[in-house]
Coordinates of N, CA and C in Angstrom, one line a residue:
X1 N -18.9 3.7 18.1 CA -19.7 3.8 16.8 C -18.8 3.5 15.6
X2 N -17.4 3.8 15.8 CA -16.8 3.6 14.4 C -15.9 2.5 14.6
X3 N -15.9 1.8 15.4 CA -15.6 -0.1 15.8 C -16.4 -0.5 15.3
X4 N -18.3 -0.4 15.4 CA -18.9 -1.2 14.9 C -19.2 -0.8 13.6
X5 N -19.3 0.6 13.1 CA -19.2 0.2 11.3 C -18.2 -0.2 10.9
X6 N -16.6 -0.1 11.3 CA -15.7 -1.4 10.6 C -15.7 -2.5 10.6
X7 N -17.0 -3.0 11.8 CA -16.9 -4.5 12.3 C -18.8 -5.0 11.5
X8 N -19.2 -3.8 11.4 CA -20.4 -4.9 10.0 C -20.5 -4.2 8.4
X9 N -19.8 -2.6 8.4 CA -20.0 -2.3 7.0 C -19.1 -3.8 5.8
X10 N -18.3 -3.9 5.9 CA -16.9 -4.5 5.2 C -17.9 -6.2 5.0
X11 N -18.3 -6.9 6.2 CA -19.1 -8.3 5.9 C -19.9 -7.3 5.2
X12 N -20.6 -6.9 5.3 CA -22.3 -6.3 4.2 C -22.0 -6.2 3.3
X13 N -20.8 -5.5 2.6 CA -20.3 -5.4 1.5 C -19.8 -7.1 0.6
X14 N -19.1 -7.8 1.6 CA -18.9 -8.8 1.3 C -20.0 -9.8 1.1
X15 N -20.7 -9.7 1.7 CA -22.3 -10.6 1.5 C -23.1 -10.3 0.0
X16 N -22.9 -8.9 -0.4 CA -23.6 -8.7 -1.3 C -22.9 -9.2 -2.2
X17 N -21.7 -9.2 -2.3 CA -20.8 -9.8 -3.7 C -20.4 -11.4 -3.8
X18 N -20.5 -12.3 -2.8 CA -20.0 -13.6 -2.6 C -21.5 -14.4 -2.3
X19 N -21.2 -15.6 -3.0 CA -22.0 -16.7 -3.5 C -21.5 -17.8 -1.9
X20 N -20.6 -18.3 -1.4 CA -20.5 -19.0 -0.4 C -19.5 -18.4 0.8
X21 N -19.4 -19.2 2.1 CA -18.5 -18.5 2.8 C -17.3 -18.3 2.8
X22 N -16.9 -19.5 2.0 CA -15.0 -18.9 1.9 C -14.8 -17.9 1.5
X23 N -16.0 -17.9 0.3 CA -15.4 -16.3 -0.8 C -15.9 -15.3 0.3
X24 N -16.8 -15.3 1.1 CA -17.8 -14.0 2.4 C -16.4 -13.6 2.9
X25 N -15.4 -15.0 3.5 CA -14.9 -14.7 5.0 C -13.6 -14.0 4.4
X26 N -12.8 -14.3 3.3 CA -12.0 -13.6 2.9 C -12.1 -12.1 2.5
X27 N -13.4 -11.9 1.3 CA -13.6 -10.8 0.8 C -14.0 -9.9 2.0
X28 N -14.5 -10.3 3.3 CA -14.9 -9.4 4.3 C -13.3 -8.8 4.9
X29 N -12.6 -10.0 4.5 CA -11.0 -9.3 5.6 C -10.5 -8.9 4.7
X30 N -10.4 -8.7 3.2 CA -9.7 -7.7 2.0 C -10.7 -6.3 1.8
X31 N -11.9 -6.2 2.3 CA -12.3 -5.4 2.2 C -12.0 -4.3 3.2
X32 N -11.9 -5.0 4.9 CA -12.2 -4.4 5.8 C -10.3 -3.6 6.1
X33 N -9.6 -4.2 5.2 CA -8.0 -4.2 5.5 C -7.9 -3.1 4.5
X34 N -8.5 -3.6 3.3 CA -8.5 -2.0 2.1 C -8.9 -1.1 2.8
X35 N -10.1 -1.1 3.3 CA -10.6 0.5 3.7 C -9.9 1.3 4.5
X36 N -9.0 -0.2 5.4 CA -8.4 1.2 6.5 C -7.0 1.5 6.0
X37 N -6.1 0.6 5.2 CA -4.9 1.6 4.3 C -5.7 3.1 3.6
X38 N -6.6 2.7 2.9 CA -6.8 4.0 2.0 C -7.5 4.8 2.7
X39 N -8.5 4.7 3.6 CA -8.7 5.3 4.9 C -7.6 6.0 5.3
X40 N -6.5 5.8 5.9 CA -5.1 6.0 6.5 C -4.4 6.5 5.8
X41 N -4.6 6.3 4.8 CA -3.9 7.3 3.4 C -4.6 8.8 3.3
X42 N -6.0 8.4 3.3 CA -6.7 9.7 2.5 C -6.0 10.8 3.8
X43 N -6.6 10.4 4.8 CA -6.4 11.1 6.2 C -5.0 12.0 6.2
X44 N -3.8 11.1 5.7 CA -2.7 11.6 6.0 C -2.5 12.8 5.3
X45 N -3.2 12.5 3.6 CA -3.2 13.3 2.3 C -3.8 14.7 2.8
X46 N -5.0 14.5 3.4 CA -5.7 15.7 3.7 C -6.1 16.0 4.6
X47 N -5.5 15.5 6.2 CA -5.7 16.1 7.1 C -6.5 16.0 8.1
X48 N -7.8 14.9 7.7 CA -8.7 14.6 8.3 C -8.6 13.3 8.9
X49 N -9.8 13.3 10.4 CA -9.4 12.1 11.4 C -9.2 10.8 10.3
X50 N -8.6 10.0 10.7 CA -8.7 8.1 10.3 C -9.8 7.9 10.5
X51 N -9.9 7.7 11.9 CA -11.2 6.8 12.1 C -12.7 7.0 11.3
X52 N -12.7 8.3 10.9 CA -13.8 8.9 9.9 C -13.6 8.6 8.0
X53 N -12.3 8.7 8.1 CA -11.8 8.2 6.8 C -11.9 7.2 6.2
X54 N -11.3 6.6 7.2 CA -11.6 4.7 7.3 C -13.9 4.3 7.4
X55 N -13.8 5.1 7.9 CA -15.4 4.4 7.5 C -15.9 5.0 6.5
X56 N -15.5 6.4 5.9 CA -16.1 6.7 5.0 C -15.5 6.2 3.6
X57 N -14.6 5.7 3.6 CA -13.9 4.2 2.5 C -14.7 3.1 2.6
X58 N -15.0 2.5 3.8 CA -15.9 1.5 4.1 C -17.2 1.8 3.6
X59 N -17.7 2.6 3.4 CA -19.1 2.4 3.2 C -19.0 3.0 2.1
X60 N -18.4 3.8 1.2 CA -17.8 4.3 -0.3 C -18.0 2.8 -1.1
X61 N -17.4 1.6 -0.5 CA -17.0 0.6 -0.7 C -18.4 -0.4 -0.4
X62 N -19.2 0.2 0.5 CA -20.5 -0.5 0.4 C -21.5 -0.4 -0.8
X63 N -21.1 1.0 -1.3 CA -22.2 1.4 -2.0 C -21.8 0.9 -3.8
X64 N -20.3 0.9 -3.7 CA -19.8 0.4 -5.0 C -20.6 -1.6 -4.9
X65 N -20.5 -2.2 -4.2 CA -20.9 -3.5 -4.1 C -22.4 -3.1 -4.7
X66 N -22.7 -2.3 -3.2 CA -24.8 -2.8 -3.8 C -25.1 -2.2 -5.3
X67 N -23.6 -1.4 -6.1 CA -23.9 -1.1 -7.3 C -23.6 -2.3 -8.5
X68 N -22.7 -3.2 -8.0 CA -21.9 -4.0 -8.5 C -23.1 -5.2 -8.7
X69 N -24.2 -5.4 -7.5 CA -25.2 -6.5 -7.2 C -26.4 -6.2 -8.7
X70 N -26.5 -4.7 -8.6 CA -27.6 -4.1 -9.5 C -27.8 -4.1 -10.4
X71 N -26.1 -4.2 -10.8 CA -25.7 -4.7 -12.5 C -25.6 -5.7 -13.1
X72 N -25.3 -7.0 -11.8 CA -25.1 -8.1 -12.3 C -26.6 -8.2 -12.3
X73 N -27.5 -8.2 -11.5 CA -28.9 -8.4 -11.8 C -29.8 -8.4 -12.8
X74 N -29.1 -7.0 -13.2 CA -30.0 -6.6 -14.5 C -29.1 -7.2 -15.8
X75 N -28.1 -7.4 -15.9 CA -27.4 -8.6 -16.9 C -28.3 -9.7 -16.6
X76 N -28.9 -10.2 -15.6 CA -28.8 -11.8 -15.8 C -30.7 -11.8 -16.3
X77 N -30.9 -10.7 -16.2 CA -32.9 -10.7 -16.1 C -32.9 -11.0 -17.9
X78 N -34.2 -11.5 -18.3 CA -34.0 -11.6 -19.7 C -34.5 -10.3 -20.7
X79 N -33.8 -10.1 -21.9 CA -34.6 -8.4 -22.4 C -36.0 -9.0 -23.0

């Protein structure tokens, strides 16, 4: 279960933010590589598993994107 949220949260994130695939295929491997340093950080900091750390970064990081989509949205709509 927590192979496959690091293996589709990080693209979902990346899909929401990128316009073509070079920008998808990279932003998916900076996303998915961030979550699990700071994942692996938080864990050390406070004790708690990685593997739950790391996805709960990952999808911390999903929710920042679909906020990031909602904004640019509403900038581009006319007043």
């Amino acid at each position: 279960l927590l192979v496959g949220a690091l293996v589709i949260v990080p693209p979902a994130a990346a899909r929401i933010l990128c316009g073509d695939l070079r920008q998808y295929a990279v932003t998916s491997v900076v996303l998915g590589m961030g979550a699990t340093v700071v994942g692996i950080g938080a864990s050390r900091l406070t004790d708690f598993p990685a593997g739950p750390a790391i996805i709960l970064t990952s999808s911390a990081m999903f929710v920042v994107a679909v906020g990031i989509r909602a904004a640019r949205s509403r900038r581009l709509q006319p007043s």
